[in-house]
Amino acid sequence: MNSENWSATTGNWNQALEDAFAKKIGRKYAISMNSGTSTLHAALEAAGVGPGDEVISPGLTVIMDSTATIHANAVPVYADINPETYNIDPKDIERKITDKTRAIIPVSLYGLPPDYDPILKIAKKHDLVVIEDNAQCVLSTYKGQMAGTFGQMASYSFENTKHLSCGEGGMLITNDEQYAEAARKIGGHGFKNLKASEGRVRLNQDTFQSPNYKRHDTLGWNYRLSEFNAAIAMAQLERIEDLVQLRIDSAHIFIETMKHCDYLIPQKTPEGYTNSYYTLGVVYNGFESIGVTWEEFRKAYVNAGGDGIYGAWAVPYFEPVIAERKFVARCPWIYKDVHYHSGLCPVAEQVQPHLMQFKTNYRDLNLARKKAEILSQVIEKFSSR
């Protein structure tokens, strides 16, 4: 507040946050932005994804992987998921590749990294850019390596519910200087003096304020993060290990509660992976097992004092903006022949209605234990009917 440098164009908190975040994950460059959607869009643009190119993302994820692709005037293509991990299926990625495919956006769903080895092999074979969507994943590992260090770029979200939060914000990381500089310019109005590791544009006022100075050499947007948000995010980053561990411990309390319940099946964390548990994803098969619908089970849990259970987002191509082809109006000459239909990702379509997300962002493990005990009572109630 006292510095009066409240914009990323002149301030230091964004710079400090970027340096610390890059070091924490293990990348050379980090670019702070106002959301994890902005970072995805900037990454696609930086990678050269453009009109008519195809970008593969999972059949089970937030709509933003699709809309960021459409913002880049590219075409979303959906690959199916693994029914146990809910993450993108590399075999279906291979099946969905065409001569127009330019990038893959694998998502670390609920904090669990996808199977990167085959994804990277496919990307190398077809010369594709891999952009990790780690909005729900911080400090998770795959075969001993930190998520965020596999793709050419990785995107993070600092939105209100995330492991590291400042209300709204995001971060893009990379080891590639050209991608970093391009993404920073794309997110910073295209100022020509922005660099891979420097987001401040007004360091030399004599030069910047000259009437003869030309400022912009790139088509860009305003995706900058304010200094206020950066300062809050920096404080969160300083204790990120503790924040992540609280979620992991909370998830394990609930997993233990579900251990003997055959209709609550937690997301599988394969051997060699770690899961940072943005939420605890669970497949609910209660209607088939005990005749209780998804909604009835949730209502019973909430009425007993439990936290609300979150449902999974609809399969992206079932959302009205995609299903009703409202996106076509953006660029009719690109999208006029693009159609999506039921059956594109049958596993995702089957799993999504059954998913329950249990809260993990408790500040007190005693509260997590109390909520898990309430869940145990609800399970017992329905088993004894």
Short mmCIF file of C-alpha atoms in Angstrom, two decimals:
data_model
loop_
_atom_site.label_atom_id
_atom_site.label_comp_id
_atom_site.label_asym_id
_atom_site.label_seq_id
_atom_site.Cartn_x
_atom_site.Cartn_y
_atom_site.Cartn_z
CA MET A 1 0.00 0.00 0.00
CA ASN A 2 2.77 2.44 0.92
CA SER A 3 4.69 1.79 -2.28
CA GLU A 4 1.89 3.28 -4.42
CA ASN A 5 3.04 0.93 -7.21
CA TRP A 6 -0.19 -0.99 -7.56
CA SER A 7 0.21 -2.18 -11.15
CA ALA A 8 2.40 -4.94 -12.51
CA THR A 9 3.79 -2.38 -14.96
CA THR A 10 5.80 -0.68 -12.20
CA GLY A 11 5.56 -2.82 -9.06
CA ASN A 12 7.73 -5.49 -7.51
CA TRP A 13 5.31 -8.01 -5.98
CA ASN A 14 4.55 -9.67 -9.31
CA GLN A 15 8.26 -9.97 -9.98
CA ALA A 16 8.90 -11.51 -6.56
CA LEU A 17 5.98 -13.91 -6.95
CA GLU A 18 7.10 -15.00 -10.41
CA ASP A 19 10.66 -15.65 -9.29
CA ALA A 20 9.57 -17.61 -6.22
CA PHE A 21 6.93 -19.64 -8.06
CA ALA A 22 9.31 -20.60 -10.89
CA LYS A 23 11.87 -21.72 -8.33
CA LYS A 24 9.29 -23.69 -6.35
CA ILE A 25 8.15 -25.73 -9.35
CA GLY A 26 11.54 -25.88 -11.05
CA ARG A 27 11.18 -23.79 -14.23
CA LYS A 28 13.18 -20.84 -15.54
CA TYR A 29 10.32 -18.45 -16.29
CA ALA A 30 6.98 -17.57 -14.71
CA ILE A 31 4.43 -15.04 -15.95
CA SER A 32 1.71 -13.91 -13.53
CA MET A 33 -1.74 -13.20 -14.94
CA ASN A 34 -5.24 -12.38 -13.77
CA SER A 35 -6.62 -15.92 -14.13
CA GLY A 36 -5.81 -19.49 -15.04
CA THR A 37 -7.93 -19.03 -18.15
CA SER A 38 -5.82 -16.11 -19.34
CA THR A 39 -2.71 -18.25 -18.90
CA LEU A 40 -4.18 -21.01 -21.07
CA HIS A 41 -5.11 -18.56 -23.82
CA ALA A 42 -1.73 -16.86 -23.68
CA ALA A 43 0.04 -20.23 -23.80
CA LEU A 44 -1.87 -21.29 -26.91
CA GLU A 45 -1.18 -17.98 -28.65
CA ALA A 46 2.50 -18.11 -27.63
CA ALA A 47 2.76 -21.61 -29.10
CA GLY A 48 1.48 -20.31 -32.43
CA VAL A 49 -1.90 -22.02 -32.25
CA GLY A 50 -4.20 -20.18 -34.62
CA PRO A 51 -7.26 -20.25 -36.87
CA GLY A 52 -8.45 -23.76 -37.68
CA ASP A 53 -5.75 -25.55 -35.64
CA GLU A 54 -6.98 -28.35 -33.38
CA VAL A 55 -6.26 -28.62 -29.66
CA ILE A 56 -6.91 -31.86 -27.79
CA SER A 57 -8.21 -31.66 -24.21
CA PRO A 58 -10.00 -34.16 -21.93
CA GLY A 59 -13.66 -35.07 -22.17
CA LEU A 60 -13.91 -34.38 -18.43
CA THR A 61 -12.68 -30.94 -17.42
CA VAL A 62 -13.86 -27.36 -17.00
CA ILE A 63 -15.18 -25.48 -20.01
CA MET A 64 -12.19 -23.12 -19.90
CA ASP A 65 -9.90 -25.53 -21.74
CA SER A 66 -12.39 -25.32 -24.60
CA THR A 67 -13.07 -21.60 -24.42
CA ALA A 68 -9.35 -20.73 -24.26
CA THR A 69 -8.95 -22.81 -27.41
CA ILE A 70 -11.80 -20.94 -29.08
CA HIS A 71 -10.31 -17.59 -27.97
CA ALA A 72 -7.27 -18.61 -30.02
CA ASN A 73 -9.63 -19.29 -32.98
CA ALA A 74 -8.71 -22.98 -32.75
CA VAL A 75 -10.96 -26.03 -32.62
CA PRO A 76 -11.45 -28.05 -29.40
CA VAL A 77 -11.06 -31.80 -29.84
CA TYR A 78 -11.98 -34.12 -26.97
CA ALA A 79 -10.14 -37.26 -25.86
CA ASP A 80 -11.77 -39.71 -23.49
CA ILE A 81 -10.64 -40.44 -19.93
CA ASN A 82 -9.38 -43.28 -17.78
CA PRO A 83 -12.38 -44.48 -15.72
CA GLU A 84 -10.32 -44.88 -12.51
CA THR A 85 -8.16 -41.73 -12.55
CA TYR A 86 -10.62 -39.55 -14.54
CA ASN A 87 -7.63 -38.14 -16.45
CA ILE A 88 -7.11 -38.02 -20.20
CA ASP A 89 -6.52 -41.39 -21.91
CA PRO A 90 -3.32 -41.27 -24.00
CA LYS A 91 -4.64 -43.96 -26.34
CA ASP A 92 -7.60 -41.78 -27.24
CA ILE A 93 -5.31 -38.79 -27.76
CA GLU A 94 -3.55 -40.81 -30.47
CA ARG A 95 -6.88 -41.67 -32.08
CA LYS A 96 -7.99 -38.02 -32.17
CA ILE A 97 -4.88 -36.59 -33.85
CA THR A 98 -5.26 -35.21 -37.39
CA ASP A 99 -3.03 -33.16 -39.65
CA LYS A 100 -4.57 -30.06 -38.03
CA THR A 101 -3.64 -30.98 -34.45
CA ARG A 102 -1.26 -28.46 -32.92
CA ALA A 103 -1.42 -28.87 -29.12
CA ILE A 104 -2.51 -31.09 -26.24
CA ILE A 105 -3.85 -29.75 -22.94
CA PRO A 106 -3.62 -32.57 -20.38
CA VAL A 107 -5.39 -31.71 -17.10
CA SER A 108 -4.31 -32.78 -13.61
CA LEU A 109 -7.86 -33.41 -12.45
CA TYR A 110 -8.57 -32.87 -8.73
CA GLY A 111 -4.80 -32.71 -8.10
CA LEU A 112 -3.75 -35.96 -9.82
CA PRO A 113 -1.28 -35.70 -12.72
CA PRO A 114 -2.15 -37.57 -15.94
CA ASP A 115 0.02 -40.33 -17.40
CA TYR A 116 2.71 -38.12 -18.89
CA ASP A 117 5.11 -40.66 -20.39
CA PRO A 118 2.84 -41.77 -23.25
CA ILE A 119 1.46 -38.24 -23.69
CA LEU A 120 4.95 -36.83 -24.22
CA LYS A 121 5.83 -39.70 -26.54
CA ILE A 122 2.76 -38.96 -28.68
CA ALA A 123 3.52 -35.23 -28.66
CA LYS A 124 7.09 -35.81 -29.79
CA LYS A 125 5.98 -38.20 -32.53
CA HIS A 126 3.51 -35.68 -33.97
CA ASP A 127 5.44 -32.48 -33.12
CA LEU A 128 2.75 -31.16 -30.77
CA VAL A 129 2.99 -28.60 -27.97
CA VAL A 130 1.97 -29.85 -24.51
CA ILE A 131 0.39 -27.27 -22.21
CA GLU A 132 -0.26 -28.64 -18.72
CA ASP A 133 -3.45 -27.43 -17.09
CA ASN A 134 -2.53 -27.59 -13.40
CA ALA A 135 -5.27 -25.29 -12.14
CA GLN A 136 -6.19 -27.92 -9.54
CA CYS A 137 -2.71 -29.27 -8.94
CA VAL A 138 0.23 -27.87 -6.96
CA LEU A 139 3.26 -29.87 -5.78
CA SER A 140 1.89 -33.16 -7.12
CA THR A 141 4.43 -35.51 -8.69
CA TYR A 142 4.51 -38.11 -11.45
CA LYS A 143 7.20 -40.78 -11.10
CA GLY A 144 9.19 -38.51 -8.83
CA GLN A 145 9.02 -35.43 -11.09
CA MET A 146 7.05 -32.30 -10.26
CA ALA A 147 3.87 -31.65 -12.24
CA GLY A 148 4.44 -28.51 -14.25
CA THR A 149 7.81 -29.65 -15.58
CA PHE A 150 6.62 -31.99 -18.34
CA GLY A 151 5.04 -29.82 -21.00
CA GLN A 152 6.51 -26.90 -22.87
CA MET A 153 4.28 -24.71 -20.67
CA ALA A 154 2.13 -25.22 -17.57
CA SER A 155 -0.83 -23.17 -16.38
CA TYR A 156 -1.96 -22.57 -12.78
CA SER A 157 -4.97 -20.89 -11.21
CA PHE A 158 -5.08 -18.77 -8.03
CA GLU A 159 -8.88 -18.55 -7.99
CA ASN A 160 -10.70 -18.56 -4.66
CA THR A 161 -10.97 -22.35 -4.23
CA LYS A 162 -7.45 -23.30 -5.31
CA HIS A 163 -4.52 -24.55 -3.22
CA LEU A 164 -2.81 -21.17 -3.60
CA SER A 165 -5.37 -18.40 -3.82
CA CYS A 166 -5.52 -14.62 -4.01
CA GLY A 167 -9.19 -14.49 -5.06
CA GLU A 168 -8.42 -14.36 -8.77
CA GLY A 169 -5.12 -14.93 -10.56
CA GLY A 170 -2.94 -17.36 -12.44
CA MET A 171 0.59 -18.27 -13.43
CA LEU A 172 2.18 -19.62 -16.59
CA ILE A 173 5.57 -21.33 -16.34
CA THR A 174 8.03 -22.57 -18.94
CA ASN A 175 11.68 -23.25 -19.60
CA ASP A 176 11.45 -21.74 -23.09
CA GLU A 177 12.50 -18.08 -23.31
CA GLN A 178 10.63 -17.47 -26.57
CA TYR A 179 7.37 -18.88 -25.19
CA ALA A 180 7.82 -16.86 -21.99
CA GLU A 181 8.41 -13.57 -23.78
CA ALA A 182 5.56 -14.17 -26.24
CA ALA A 183 3.12 -15.09 -23.45
CA ARG A 184 4.11 -12.07 -21.38
CA LYS A 185 3.56 -9.74 -24.33
CA ILE A 186 0.23 -11.40 -25.15
CA GLY A 187 -0.90 -10.84 -21.57
CA GLY A 188 0.55 -7.33 -21.33
CA HIS A 189 -0.93 -5.32 -24.21
CA GLY A 190 1.94 -6.32 -26.49
CA PHE A 191 4.45 -3.91 -24.96
CA LYS A 192 7.64 -4.41 -26.95
CA ASN A 193 9.97 -4.00 -23.96
CA LEU A 194 8.44 -6.91 -22.02
CA LYS A 195 10.86 -9.80 -21.65
CA ALA A 196 10.68 -13.43 -20.58
CA SER A 197 11.70 -12.59 -17.01
CA GLU A 198 10.55 -8.96 -16.76
CA GLY A 199 6.96 -7.76 -16.54
CA ARG A 200 7.58 -4.13 -15.69
CA VAL A 201 7.36 -1.76 -18.66
CA ARG A 202 8.00 1.66 -17.10
CA LEU A 203 11.45 1.19 -15.60
CA ASN A 204 13.00 3.97 -17.68
CA GLN A 205 10.54 6.84 -17.52
CA ASP A 206 12.62 9.11 -19.78
CA THR A 207 12.35 6.60 -22.60
CA PHE A 208 8.80 5.40 -21.91
CA GLN A 209 7.29 8.87 -21.68
CA SER A 210 8.94 10.24 -24.82
CA PRO A 211 6.34 11.26 -27.46
CA ASN A 212 8.48 9.50 -30.05
CA TYR A 213 8.52 6.16 -28.25
CA LYS A 214 6.62 3.32 -29.95
CA ARG A 215 5.26 0.93 -27.37
CA HIS A 216 3.56 -2.09 -28.95
CA ASP A 217 4.92 -4.72 -31.34
CA THR A 218 2.53 -7.61 -30.54
CA LEU A 219 -1.25 -8.04 -30.48
CA GLY A 220 -1.97 -8.46 -26.80
CA TRP A 221 -4.68 -8.38 -24.14
CA ASN A 222 -4.68 -7.06 -20.59
CA TYR A 223 -4.18 -10.17 -18.48
CA ARG A 224 -1.97 -8.56 -15.84
CA LEU A 225 -2.23 -9.44 -12.15
CA SER A 226 -2.51 -6.51 -9.74
CA GLU A 227 0.18 -5.94 -7.13
CA PHE A 228 -2.42 -6.49 -4.39
CA ASN A 229 -3.23 -9.98 -5.66
CA ALA A 230 0.44 -10.78 -6.18
CA ALA A 231 1.28 -9.83 -2.60
CA ILE A 232 -1.49 -12.08 -1.27
CA ALA A 233 -0.41 -14.94 -3.53
CA MET A 234 3.19 -14.51 -2.34
CA ALA A 235 2.08 -14.95 1.27
CA GLN A 236 0.20 -18.09 0.25
CA LEU A 237 3.20 -19.42 -1.66
CA GLU A 238 5.38 -19.06 1.44
CA ARG A 239 3.24 -21.70 3.17
CA ILE A 240 2.14 -23.75 0.17
CA GLU A 241 3.56 -27.04 1.51
CA ASP A 242 1.36 -26.72 4.61
CA LEU A 243 -1.71 -25.75 2.59
CA VAL A 244 -1.30 -28.72 0.25
CA GLN A 245 -0.61 -31.14 3.09
CA LEU A 246 -3.82 -30.08 4.84
CA ARG A 247 -5.78 -31.05 1.73
CA ILE A 248 -3.96 -34.36 1.42
CA ASP A 249 -4.57 -35.21 5.09
CA SER A 250 -8.24 -34.21 4.82
CA ALA A 251 -8.69 -36.38 1.72
CA HIS A 252 -7.13 -39.38 3.46
CA ILE A 253 -9.52 -38.99 6.39
CA PHE A 254 -12.47 -39.25 3.99
CA ILE A 255 -10.87 -42.10 2.03
CA GLU A 256 -10.50 -44.06 5.26
CA THR A 257 -14.18 -43.43 6.03
CA MET A 258 -15.17 -44.81 2.61
CA LYS A 259 -12.91 -47.86 2.87
CA HIS A 260 -15.69 -50.35 3.53
CA CYS A 261 -18.35 -48.65 1.38
CA ASP A 262 -18.65 -50.37 -1.98
CA TYR A 263 -20.59 -47.57 -3.69
CA LEU A 264 -18.21 -44.68 -2.91
CA ILE A 265 -15.10 -45.26 -5.05
CA PRO A 266 -12.35 -42.64 -4.66
CA GLN A 267 -10.21 -41.46 -7.56
CA LYS A 268 -7.34 -43.90 -8.02
CA THR A 269 -3.84 -42.56 -7.41
CA PRO A 270 -1.56 -44.98 -9.28
CA GLU A 271 1.74 -46.12 -7.81
CA GLY A 272 4.44 -43.53 -8.44
CA TYR A 273 2.01 -40.58 -8.44
CA THR A 274 1.17 -38.08 -5.69
CA ASN A 275 -2.18 -36.30 -5.52
CA SER A 276 -2.54 -32.81 -4.02
CA TYR A 277 -6.33 -33.27 -3.70
CA TYR A 278 -7.91 -30.03 -4.82
CA THR A 279 -11.00 -32.01 -3.93
CA LEU A 280 -11.51 -35.71 -3.30
CA GLY A 281 -13.16 -37.07 -6.44
CA VAL A 282 -15.41 -40.08 -5.86
CA VAL A 283 -17.62 -42.15 -8.15
CA TYR A 284 -21.00 -42.66 -6.47
CA ASN A 285 -22.79 -45.89 -7.39
CA GLY A 286 -25.35 -45.67 -4.62
CA PHE A 287 -28.43 -45.84 -6.79
CA GLU A 288 -27.31 -49.17 -8.23
CA SER A 289 -26.16 -50.47 -4.83
CA ILE A 290 -28.66 -49.15 -2.26
CA GLY A 291 -31.36 -47.46 -4.37
CA VAL A 292 -30.40 -43.93 -3.24
CA THR A 293 -29.95 -41.26 -5.90
CA TRP A 294 -26.95 -38.90 -6.07
CA GLU A 295 -29.16 -36.02 -4.97
CA GLU A 296 -30.74 -37.97 -2.10
CA PHE A 297 -27.36 -39.00 -0.71
CA ARG A 298 -26.04 -35.44 -0.89
CA LYS A 299 -29.16 -34.08 0.81
CA ALA A 300 -28.85 -36.62 3.62
CA TYR A 301 -25.22 -35.67 4.18
CA VAL A 302 -25.95 -31.94 4.20
CA ASN A 303 -28.98 -32.33 6.49
CA ALA A 304 -26.84 -34.29 8.93
CA GLY A 305 -24.34 -31.41 9.10
CA GLY A 306 -21.92 -32.34 6.34
CA ASP A 307 -20.48 -29.93 3.82
CA GLY A 308 -22.09 -29.72 0.42
CA ILE A 309 -20.87 -32.31 -2.06
CA TYR A 310 -19.93 -30.77 -5.39
CA GLY A 311 -21.00 -32.27 -8.67
CA ALA A 312 -18.62 -32.49 -11.60
CA TRP A 313 -19.02 -30.02 -14.44
CA ALA A 314 -20.89 -31.27 -17.46
CA VAL A 315 -18.83 -32.85 -20.22
CA PRO A 316 -17.65 -29.71 -22.10
CA TYR A 317 -19.39 -30.46 -25.38
CA PHE A 318 -22.69 -30.89 -23.50
CA GLU A 319 -22.51 -27.31 -22.19
CA PRO A 320 -24.98 -25.06 -24.08
CA VAL A 321 -22.26 -22.85 -25.55
CA ILE A 322 -20.85 -25.91 -27.33
CA ALA A 323 -23.90 -28.17 -27.70
CA GLU A 324 -26.06 -25.37 -29.13
CA ARG A 325 -23.14 -24.22 -31.31
CA LYS A 326 -23.19 -20.69 -29.91
CA PHE A 327 -19.40 -20.59 -30.29
CA VAL A 328 -19.78 -20.71 -34.09
CA ALA A 329 -20.75 -17.04 -34.18
CA ARG A 330 -17.23 -16.09 -33.14
CA CYS A 331 -15.70 -17.23 -36.44
CA PRO A 332 -18.31 -18.85 -38.71
CA TRP A 333 -15.76 -19.45 -41.45
CA ILE A 334 -13.75 -21.62 -39.02
CA TYR A 335 -16.51 -23.34 -37.06
CA LYS A 336 -19.35 -23.74 -39.56
CA ASP A 337 -18.55 -27.43 -40.12
CA VAL A 338 -17.52 -28.21 -36.51
CA HIS A 339 -20.07 -30.41 -34.73
CA TYR A 340 -20.03 -32.34 -31.45
CA HIS A 341 -22.33 -35.17 -30.46
CA SER A 342 -23.07 -37.66 -27.74
CA GLY A 343 -20.67 -40.61 -27.73
CA LEU A 344 -17.46 -38.68 -28.48
CA CYS A 345 -16.06 -39.63 -25.06
CA PRO A 346 -18.23 -42.47 -23.75
CA VAL A 347 -16.24 -43.05 -20.55
CA ALA A 348 -16.36 -39.38 -19.59
CA GLU A 349 -20.08 -39.29 -20.35
CA GLN A 350 -20.64 -42.35 -18.13
CA VAL A 351 -18.46 -41.22 -15.22
CA GLN A 352 -19.45 -37.54 -15.00
CA PRO A 353 -23.02 -37.95 -13.62
CA HIS A 354 -21.69 -40.24 -10.86
CA LEU A 355 -18.89 -37.99 -9.62
CA MET A 356 -18.98 -36.46 -6.18
CA GLN A 357 -16.33 -33.99 -5.04
CA PHE A 358 -15.75 -33.90 -1.30
CA LYS A 359 -14.25 -30.77 0.22
CA THR A 360 -10.60 -30.94 1.29
CA ASN A 361 -9.72 -27.30 1.98
CA TYR A 362 -10.20 -27.49 5.74
CA ARG A 363 -8.06 -25.25 7.91
CA ASP A 364 -8.53 -27.61 10.84
CA LEU A 365 -8.20 -31.40 10.55
CA ASN A 366 -10.52 -31.81 13.52
CA LEU A 367 -13.27 -30.28 11.41
CA ALA A 368 -12.42 -32.67 8.57
CA ARG A 369 -12.69 -35.59 11.00
CA LYS A 370 -16.07 -34.29 12.22
CA LYS A 371 -17.41 -34.06 8.66
CA ALA A 372 -16.03 -37.51 7.85
CA GLU A 373 -17.78 -38.91 10.92
CA ILE A 374 -21.04 -37.41 9.67
CA LEU A 375 -20.42 -39.13 6.33
CA SER A 376 -19.84 -42.40 8.18
CA GLN A 377 -23.20 -42.00 9.94
CA VAL A 378 -24.96 -41.37 6.62
CA ILE A 379 -23.34 -44.48 5.12
CA GLU A 380 -24.46 -46.49 8.15
CA LYS A 381 -27.97 -45.04 7.96
CA PHE A 382 -28.50 -46.22 4.39
CA SER A 383 -26.85 -49.61 4.95
CA SER A 384 -29.20 -50.40 7.85
CA ARG A 385 -32.45 -49.52 6.09
#
